Short mmCIF file of C-alpha atoms and ligand atoms in Angstrom, two decimals:
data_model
loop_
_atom_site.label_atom_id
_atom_site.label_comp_id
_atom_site.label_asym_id
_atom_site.label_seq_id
_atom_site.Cartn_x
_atom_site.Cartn_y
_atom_site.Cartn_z
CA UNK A 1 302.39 188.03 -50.57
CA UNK A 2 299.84 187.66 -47.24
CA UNK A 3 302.25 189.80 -45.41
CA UNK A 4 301.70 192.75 -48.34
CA UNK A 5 298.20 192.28 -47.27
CA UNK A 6 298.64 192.85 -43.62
CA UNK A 7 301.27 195.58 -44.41
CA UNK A 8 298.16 197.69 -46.21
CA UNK A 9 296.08 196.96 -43.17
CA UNK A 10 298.20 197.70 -40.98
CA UNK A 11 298.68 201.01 -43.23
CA UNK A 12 295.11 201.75 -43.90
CA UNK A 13 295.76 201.44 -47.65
CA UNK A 14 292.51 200.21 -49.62
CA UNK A 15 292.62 196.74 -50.29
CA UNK A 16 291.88 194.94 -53.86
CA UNK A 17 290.46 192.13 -54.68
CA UNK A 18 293.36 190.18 -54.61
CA UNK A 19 293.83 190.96 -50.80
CA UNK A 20 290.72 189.53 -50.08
CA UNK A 21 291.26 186.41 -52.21
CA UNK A 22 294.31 186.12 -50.11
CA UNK A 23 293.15 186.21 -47.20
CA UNK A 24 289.65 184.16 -47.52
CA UNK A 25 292.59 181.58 -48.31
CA UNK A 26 295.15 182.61 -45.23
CA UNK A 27 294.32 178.85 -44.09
CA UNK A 28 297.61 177.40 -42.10
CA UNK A 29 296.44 178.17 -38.31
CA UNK A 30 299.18 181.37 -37.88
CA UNK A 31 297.68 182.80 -41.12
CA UNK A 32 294.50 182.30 -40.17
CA UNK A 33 295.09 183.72 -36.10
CA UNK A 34 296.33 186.90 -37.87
CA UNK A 35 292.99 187.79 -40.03
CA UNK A 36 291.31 187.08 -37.01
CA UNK A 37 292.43 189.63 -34.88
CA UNK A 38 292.49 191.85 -37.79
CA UNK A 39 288.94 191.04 -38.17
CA UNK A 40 288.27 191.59 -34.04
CA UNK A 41 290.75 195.32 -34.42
CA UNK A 42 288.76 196.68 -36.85
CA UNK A 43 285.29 195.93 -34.80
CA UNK A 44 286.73 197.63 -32.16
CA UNK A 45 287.81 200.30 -34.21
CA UNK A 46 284.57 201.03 -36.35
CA UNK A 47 281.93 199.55 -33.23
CA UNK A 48 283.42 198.38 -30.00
CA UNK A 49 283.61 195.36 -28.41
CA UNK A 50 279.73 195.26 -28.43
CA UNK A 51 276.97 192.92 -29.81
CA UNK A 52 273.63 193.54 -30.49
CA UNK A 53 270.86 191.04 -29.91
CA UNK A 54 267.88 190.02 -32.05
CA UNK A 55 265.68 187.79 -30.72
CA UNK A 56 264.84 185.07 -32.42
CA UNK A 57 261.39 183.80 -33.50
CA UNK A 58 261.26 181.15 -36.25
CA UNK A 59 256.79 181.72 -37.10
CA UNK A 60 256.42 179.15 -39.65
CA UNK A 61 258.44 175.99 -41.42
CA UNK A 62 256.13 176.15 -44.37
CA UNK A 63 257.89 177.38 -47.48
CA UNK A 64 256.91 176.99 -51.05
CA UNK A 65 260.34 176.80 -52.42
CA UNK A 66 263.03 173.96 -52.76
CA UNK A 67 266.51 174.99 -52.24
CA UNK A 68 268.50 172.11 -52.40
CA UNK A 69 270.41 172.77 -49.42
CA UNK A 70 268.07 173.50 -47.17
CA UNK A 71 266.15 171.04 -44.51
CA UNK A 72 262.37 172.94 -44.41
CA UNK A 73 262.26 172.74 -48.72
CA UNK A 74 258.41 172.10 -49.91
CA UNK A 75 259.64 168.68 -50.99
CA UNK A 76 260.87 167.10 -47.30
CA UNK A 77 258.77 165.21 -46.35
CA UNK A 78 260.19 164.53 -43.40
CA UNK A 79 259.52 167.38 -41.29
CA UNK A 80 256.23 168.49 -39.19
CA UNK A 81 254.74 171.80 -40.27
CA UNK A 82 253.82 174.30 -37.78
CA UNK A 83 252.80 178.23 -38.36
CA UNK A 84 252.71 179.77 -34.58
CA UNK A 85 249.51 181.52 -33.70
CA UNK A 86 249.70 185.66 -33.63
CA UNK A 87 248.89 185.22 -29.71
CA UNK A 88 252.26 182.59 -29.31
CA UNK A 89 254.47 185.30 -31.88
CA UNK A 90 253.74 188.43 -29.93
CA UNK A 91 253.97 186.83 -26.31
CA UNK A 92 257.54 186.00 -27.73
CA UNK A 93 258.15 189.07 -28.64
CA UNK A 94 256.84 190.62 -24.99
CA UNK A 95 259.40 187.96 -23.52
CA UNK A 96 261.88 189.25 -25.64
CA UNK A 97 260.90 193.21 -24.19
CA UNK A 98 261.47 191.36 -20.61
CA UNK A 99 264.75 190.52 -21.10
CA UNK A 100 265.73 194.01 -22.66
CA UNK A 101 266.82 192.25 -25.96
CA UNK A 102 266.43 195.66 -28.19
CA UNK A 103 265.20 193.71 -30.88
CA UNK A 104 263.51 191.21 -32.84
CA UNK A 105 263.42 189.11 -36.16
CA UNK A 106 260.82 187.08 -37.25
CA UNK A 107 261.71 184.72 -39.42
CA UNK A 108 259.78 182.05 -41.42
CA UNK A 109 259.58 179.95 -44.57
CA UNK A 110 258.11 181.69 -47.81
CA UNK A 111 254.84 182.50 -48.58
CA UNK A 112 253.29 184.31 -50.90
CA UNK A 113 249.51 184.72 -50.20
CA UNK A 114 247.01 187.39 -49.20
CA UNK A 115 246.31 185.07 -45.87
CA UNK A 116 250.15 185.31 -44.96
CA UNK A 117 250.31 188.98 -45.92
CA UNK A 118 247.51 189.66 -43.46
CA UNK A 119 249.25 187.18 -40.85
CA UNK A 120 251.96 189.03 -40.37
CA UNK A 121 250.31 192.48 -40.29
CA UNK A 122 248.47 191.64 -37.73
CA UNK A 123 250.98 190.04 -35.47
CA UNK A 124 253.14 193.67 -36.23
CA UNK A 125 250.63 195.75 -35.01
CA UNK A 126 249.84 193.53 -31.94
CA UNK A 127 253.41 194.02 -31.05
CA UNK A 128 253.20 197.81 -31.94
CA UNK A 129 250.40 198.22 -29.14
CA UNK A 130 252.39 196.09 -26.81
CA UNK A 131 255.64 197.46 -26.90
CA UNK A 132 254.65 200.79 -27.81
CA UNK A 133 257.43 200.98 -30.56
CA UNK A 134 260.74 199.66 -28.66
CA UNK A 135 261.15 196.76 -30.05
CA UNK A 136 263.46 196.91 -33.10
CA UNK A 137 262.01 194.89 -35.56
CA UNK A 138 263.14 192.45 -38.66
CA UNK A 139 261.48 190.68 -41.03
CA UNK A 140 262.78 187.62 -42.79
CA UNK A 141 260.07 186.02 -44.75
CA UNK A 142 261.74 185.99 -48.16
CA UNK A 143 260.86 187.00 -51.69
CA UNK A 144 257.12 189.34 -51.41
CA UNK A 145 255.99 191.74 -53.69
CA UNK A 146 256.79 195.46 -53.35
CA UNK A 147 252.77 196.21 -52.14
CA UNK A 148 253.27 193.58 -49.26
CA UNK A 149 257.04 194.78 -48.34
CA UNK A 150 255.39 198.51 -47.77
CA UNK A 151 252.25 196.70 -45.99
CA UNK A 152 254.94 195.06 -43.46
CA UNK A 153 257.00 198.33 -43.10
CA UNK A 154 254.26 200.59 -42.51
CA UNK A 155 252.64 198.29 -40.05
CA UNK A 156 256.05 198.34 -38.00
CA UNK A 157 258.67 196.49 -39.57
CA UNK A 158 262.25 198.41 -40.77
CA UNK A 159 264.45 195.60 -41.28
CA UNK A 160 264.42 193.27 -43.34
CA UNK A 161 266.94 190.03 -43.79
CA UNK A 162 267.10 188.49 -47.59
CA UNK A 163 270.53 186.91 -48.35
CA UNK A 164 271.61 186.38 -51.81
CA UNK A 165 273.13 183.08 -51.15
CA UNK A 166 276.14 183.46 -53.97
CA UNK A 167 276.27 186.73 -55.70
CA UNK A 168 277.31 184.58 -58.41
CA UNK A 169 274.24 183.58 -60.52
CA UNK A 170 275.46 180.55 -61.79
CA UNK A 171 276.28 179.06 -58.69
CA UNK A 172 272.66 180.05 -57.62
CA UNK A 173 271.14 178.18 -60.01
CA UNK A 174 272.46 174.84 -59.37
CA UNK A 175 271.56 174.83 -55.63
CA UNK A 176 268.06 175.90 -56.67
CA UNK A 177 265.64 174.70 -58.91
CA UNK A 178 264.74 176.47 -62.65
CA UNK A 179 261.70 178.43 -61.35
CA UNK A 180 263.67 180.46 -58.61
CA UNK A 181 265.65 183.04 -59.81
CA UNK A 182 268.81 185.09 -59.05
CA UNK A 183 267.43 187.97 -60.83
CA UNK A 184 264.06 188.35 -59.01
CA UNK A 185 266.19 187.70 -55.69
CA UNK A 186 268.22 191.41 -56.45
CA UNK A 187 265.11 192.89 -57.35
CA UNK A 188 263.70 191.93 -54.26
CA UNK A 189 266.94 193.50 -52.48
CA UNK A 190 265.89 196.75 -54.18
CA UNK A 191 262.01 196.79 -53.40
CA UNK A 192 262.95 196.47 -49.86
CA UNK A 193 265.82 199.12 -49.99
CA UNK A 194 263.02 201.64 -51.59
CA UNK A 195 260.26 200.97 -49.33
CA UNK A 196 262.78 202.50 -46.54
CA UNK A 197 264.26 199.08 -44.80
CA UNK A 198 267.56 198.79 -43.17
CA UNK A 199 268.36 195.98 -46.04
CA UNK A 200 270.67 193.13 -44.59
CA UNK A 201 271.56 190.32 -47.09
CA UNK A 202 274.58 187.52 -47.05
CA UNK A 203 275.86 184.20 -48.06
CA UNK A 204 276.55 180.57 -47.30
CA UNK A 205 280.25 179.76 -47.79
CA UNK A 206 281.98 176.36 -48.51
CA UNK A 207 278.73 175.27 -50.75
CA UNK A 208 279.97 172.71 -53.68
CA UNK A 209 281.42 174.37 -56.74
CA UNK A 210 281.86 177.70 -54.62
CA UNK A 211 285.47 178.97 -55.36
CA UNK A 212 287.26 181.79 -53.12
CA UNK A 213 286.91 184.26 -56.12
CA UNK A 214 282.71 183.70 -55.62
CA UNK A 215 283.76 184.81 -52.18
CA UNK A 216 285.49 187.62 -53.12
CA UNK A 217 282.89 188.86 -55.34
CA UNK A 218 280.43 188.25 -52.51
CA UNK A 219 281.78 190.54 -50.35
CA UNK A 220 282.06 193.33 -53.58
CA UNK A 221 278.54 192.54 -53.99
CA UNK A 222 277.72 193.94 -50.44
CA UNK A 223 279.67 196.41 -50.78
CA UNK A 224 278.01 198.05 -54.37
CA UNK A 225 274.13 197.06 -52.82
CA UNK A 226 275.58 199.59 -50.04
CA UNK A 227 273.90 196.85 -47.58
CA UNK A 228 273.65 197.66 -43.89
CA UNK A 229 273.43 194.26 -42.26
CA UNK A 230 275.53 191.20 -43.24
CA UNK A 231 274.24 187.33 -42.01
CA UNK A 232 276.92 184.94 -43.66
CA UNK A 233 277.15 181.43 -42.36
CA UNK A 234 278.79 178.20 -43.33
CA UNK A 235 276.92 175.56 -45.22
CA UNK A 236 276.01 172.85 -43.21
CA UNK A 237 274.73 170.04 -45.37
CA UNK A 238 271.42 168.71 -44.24
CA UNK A 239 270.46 165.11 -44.78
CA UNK A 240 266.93 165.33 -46.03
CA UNK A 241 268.36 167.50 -49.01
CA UNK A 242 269.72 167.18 -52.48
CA UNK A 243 272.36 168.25 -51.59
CA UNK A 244 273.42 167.14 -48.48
CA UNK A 245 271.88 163.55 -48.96
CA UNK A 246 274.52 161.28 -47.58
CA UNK A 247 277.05 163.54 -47.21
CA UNK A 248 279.32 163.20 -43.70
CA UNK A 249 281.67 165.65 -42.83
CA UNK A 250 284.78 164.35 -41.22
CA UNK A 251 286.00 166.49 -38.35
CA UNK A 252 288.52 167.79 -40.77
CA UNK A 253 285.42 169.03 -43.08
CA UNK A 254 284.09 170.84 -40.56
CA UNK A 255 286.87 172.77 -38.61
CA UNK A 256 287.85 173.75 -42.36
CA UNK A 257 284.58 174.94 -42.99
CA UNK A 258 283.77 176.80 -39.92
CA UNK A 259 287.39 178.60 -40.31
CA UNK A 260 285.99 179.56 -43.54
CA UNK A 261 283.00 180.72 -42.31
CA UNK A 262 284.98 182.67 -39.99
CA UNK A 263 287.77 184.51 -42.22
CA UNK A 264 284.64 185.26 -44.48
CA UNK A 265 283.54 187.37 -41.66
CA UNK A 266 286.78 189.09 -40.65
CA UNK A 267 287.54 190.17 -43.98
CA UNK A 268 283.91 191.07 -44.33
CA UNK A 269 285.01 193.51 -41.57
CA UNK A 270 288.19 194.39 -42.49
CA UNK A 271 286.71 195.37 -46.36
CA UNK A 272 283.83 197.42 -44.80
CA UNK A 273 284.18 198.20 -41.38
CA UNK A 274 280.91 199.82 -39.91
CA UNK A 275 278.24 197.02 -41.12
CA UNK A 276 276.04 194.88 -38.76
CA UNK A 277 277.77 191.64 -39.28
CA UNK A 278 275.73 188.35 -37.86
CA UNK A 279 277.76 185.67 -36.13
CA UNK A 280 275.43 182.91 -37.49
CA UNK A 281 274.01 179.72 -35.75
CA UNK A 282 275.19 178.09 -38.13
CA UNK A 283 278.79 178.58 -36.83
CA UNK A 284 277.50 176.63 -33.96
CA UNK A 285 276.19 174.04 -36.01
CA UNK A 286 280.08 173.21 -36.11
CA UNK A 287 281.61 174.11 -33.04
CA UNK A 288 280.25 174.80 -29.39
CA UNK A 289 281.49 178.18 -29.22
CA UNK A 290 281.31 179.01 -32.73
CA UNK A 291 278.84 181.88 -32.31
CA UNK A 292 282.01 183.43 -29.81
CA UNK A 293 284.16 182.55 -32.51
CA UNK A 294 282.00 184.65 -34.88
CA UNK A 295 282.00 187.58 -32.66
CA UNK A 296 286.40 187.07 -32.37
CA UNK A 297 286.37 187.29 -35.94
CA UNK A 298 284.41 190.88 -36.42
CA UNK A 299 280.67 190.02 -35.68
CA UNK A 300 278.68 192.48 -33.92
CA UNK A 301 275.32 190.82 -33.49
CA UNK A 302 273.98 187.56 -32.19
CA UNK A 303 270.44 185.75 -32.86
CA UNK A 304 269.40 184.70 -29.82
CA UNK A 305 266.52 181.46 -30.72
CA UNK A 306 263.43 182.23 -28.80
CA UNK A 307 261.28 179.78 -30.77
CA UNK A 308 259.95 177.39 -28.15
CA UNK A 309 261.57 173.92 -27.80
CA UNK A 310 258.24 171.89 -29.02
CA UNK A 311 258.81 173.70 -32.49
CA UNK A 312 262.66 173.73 -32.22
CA UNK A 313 262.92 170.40 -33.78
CA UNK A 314 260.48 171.21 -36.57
CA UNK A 315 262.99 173.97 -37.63
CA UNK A 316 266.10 172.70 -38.84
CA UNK A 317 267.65 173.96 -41.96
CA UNK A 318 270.64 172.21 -41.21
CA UNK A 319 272.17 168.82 -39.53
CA UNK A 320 272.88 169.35 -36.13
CA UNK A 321 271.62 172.77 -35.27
CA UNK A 322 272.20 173.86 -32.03
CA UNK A 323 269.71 175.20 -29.89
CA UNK A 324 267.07 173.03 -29.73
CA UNK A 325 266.84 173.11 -25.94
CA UNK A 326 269.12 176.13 -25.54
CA UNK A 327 268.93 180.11 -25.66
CA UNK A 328 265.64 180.86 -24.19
CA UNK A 329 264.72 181.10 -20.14
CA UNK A 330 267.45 180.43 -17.73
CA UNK A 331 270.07 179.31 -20.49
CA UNK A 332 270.41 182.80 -21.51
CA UNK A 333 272.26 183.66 -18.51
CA UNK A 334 274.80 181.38 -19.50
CA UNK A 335 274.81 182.76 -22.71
CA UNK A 336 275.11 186.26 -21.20
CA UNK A 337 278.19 185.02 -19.48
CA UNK A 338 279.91 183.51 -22.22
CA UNK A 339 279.90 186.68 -23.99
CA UNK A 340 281.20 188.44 -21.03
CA UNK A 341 284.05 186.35 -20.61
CA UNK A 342 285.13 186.45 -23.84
CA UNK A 343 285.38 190.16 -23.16
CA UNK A 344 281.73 191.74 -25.30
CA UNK A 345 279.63 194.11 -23.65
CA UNK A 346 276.07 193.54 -24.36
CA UNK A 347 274.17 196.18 -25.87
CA UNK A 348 270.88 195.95 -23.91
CA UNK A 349 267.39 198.14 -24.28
CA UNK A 350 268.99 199.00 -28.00
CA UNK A 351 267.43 198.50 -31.62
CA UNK A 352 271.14 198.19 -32.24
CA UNK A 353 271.18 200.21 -36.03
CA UNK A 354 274.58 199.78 -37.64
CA UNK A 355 276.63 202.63 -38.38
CA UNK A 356 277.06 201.77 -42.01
CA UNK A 357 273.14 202.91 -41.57
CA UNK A 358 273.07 206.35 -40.00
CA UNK A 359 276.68 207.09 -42.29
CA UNK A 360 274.28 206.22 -45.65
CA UNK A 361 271.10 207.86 -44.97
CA UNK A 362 273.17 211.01 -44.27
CA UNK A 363 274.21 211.13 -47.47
CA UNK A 364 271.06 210.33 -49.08
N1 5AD B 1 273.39 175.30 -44.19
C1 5AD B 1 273.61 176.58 -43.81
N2 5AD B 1 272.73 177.57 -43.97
C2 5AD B 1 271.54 177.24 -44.52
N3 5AD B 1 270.47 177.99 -44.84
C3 5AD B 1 269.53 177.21 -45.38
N4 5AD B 1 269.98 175.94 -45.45
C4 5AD B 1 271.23 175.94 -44.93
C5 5AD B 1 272.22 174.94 -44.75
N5 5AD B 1 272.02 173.68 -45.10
C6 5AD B 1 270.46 179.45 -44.66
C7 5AD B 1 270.20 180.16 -45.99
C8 5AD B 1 268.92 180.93 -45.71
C9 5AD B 1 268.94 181.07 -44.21
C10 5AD B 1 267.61 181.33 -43.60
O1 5AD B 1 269.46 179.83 -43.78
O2 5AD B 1 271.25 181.05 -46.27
O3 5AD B 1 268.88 182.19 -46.33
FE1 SF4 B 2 262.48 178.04 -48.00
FE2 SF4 B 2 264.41 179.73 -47.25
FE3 SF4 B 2 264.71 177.10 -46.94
FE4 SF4 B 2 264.78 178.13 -49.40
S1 SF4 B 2 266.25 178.55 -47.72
S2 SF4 B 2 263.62 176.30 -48.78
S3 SF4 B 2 263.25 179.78 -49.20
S4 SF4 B 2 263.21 178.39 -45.91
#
């Protein structure tokens, strides 16, 4: 059956549904080898063997909402707040300009509120004067209203990252609680897709009660929202959470789920070719190299963490996130060399738009 699959890749025929459920679950290590070089052939076909980087900056750990997965919910108690100061965001973001990174996200916990709104105006337009627009920049501050969405654009934002989690609504709702909602999540997706962002969404994978047809669907989801920018990690369960409370993965566990987490993204690749796909930290979170992995497996673009060690520890959405000392200052050469020796070109000075981008808004 699998080889079918490879036949019609090999072929260039479209691929159904099936296929994909076929190959999220291509698990014995020869199987699995295969969609990864698939995965790798069609980046090089569709992009090249280049990434694009984003730096980093995690602004805030406060959030108002409680996903049970993750380790910065309201409810942990566990965890020091912090909100950087505009001066400490934008000299990030000049650092970032220094070491020719292209481009930026800044990411933070959700909140709604006129103050926040304001916030992050003012720290775009403080980068706008200081960069004098080369900076590519992302948002990823969750679930806003369509007024403070166009605030953020026109002030200098024009992408934004809001993942979906599971395209599969009832899945959603039990790894959230009754007041956050799958619906207003999609409407969010469409706000931001109106207001003129380059929309990126994604997924965790290997979440309890996820099946590989929820996977499937996932990837049909991006594919009918048209997105441009994929971010799909594995779920790492976090110990300060309802749903990780307790929970151990064996070593077993965790090479399982970050080969998951990698077919996801080769197939991702295979299924749509010209997207910006993410090789996720969390990837990392399971294996050293598992941000290299990500790129082997079809990613294009890598997250560089510029957030400053004395708030790294304050940011952890999952157990054992890597980072905490790593990927800013000197460690970035190392970084840089990694990715050359695993044969990626580095796409310097670039906002790094993906193709799937400039191919839509031509037809538009
Ligand atoms: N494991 C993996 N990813 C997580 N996220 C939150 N908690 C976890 C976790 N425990 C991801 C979510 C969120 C993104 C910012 O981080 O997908 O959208
Ligand atoms: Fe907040 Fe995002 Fe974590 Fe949910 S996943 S608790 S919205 S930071």
């Amino acid at each position: 059956m699998l080889t079918k699959v490879f036949d019609k890749i090999e072929n260039k025929s479209e691929l159904q549904p099936e296929d994909l459920r076929l190959l999220l679950e291509a698990a014995n290590p020869r199987e699995h080898e295969i969609v990864m070089r698939y995965g790798l052939q069609t980046k090089e076909e569709f992009i090249g063997r280049k990434v694009s980087l984003r730096g980093l900056i995690e602004l805030s750990n406060i959030c108002s909402k409680n996903c049970y997965y993750c380790g910065i919910r309201k409810d942990n108690r566990h965890v020091g707040r912090y909100r950087l100061t505009a001066d400490e965001v934008v000299a990030s973001a000049q650092w970032a300009l220094e070491q020719r990174f292209g481009s930026i996200v800044l990411q933070g916990g959700e909140i709604e509120s006129p103050g926040f709104t304001d916030f992050i105006e003012d720290i775009l337009h403080r980068i706008r004067e200081m960069d004098g627009g080369r900076l590519g920049i992302t948002l990823s501050l969750g679930e806003q209203s369509p007024e403070t969405y166009a605030r953020w654009f026109k002030a200098g934002a024009h992408r934004y990252l809001l993942r979906i989690e599971s395209s599969n609504p009832k899945l959603y709702a039990q790894l959230h609680p009754a007041n956050h909602s799958w619906e207003h999540r999609v409407d969010c997706l469409r706000a931001l897709r109106n207001c003129g962002y380059q929309v990126g969404t994604g997924v965790m994978c290997g979440l309890p009660g996820q099946t590989t047809e929820d996977l499937v669907r996932d990837i049909l989801f991006f594919r009918d929202f048209d997105v441009d920018m994929i971010g799909m990690g594995p779920y790492v369960p976090h110990g300060d959470t309802p749903l990780g409370k307790g929970i151990v993965m064996s070593s077993e566990e965790k090479y399982e789920r970050l080969a998951l987490g990698l077919r996801m993204i080769a197939v991702t690749r295979i299924f749509l070719q010209d997207v910006n796909i993410a090789s996720a930290t969390a990837l990392q979170a399971l294996r050293d190299d598992g941000r290299e992995l990500g790129l082997l497996a079809g990613a294009n673009v890598i997250m560089p963490n510029m957030t400053s060690a004395a708030y790294r520890e304050s940011y952890k959405l999952y157990d054992n996130k890597p980072g905490i000392y790593s990927d800013c200052g000197e460690t970035w050469s190392q970084i840089e060399q990694r990715l050359q020796e695993i044969g990626e070109t580095i796409l310097y000075d670039e906002w790094g738009d993906s193709r799937h981008f400039y191919a839509r808004t031509a037809h538009d």
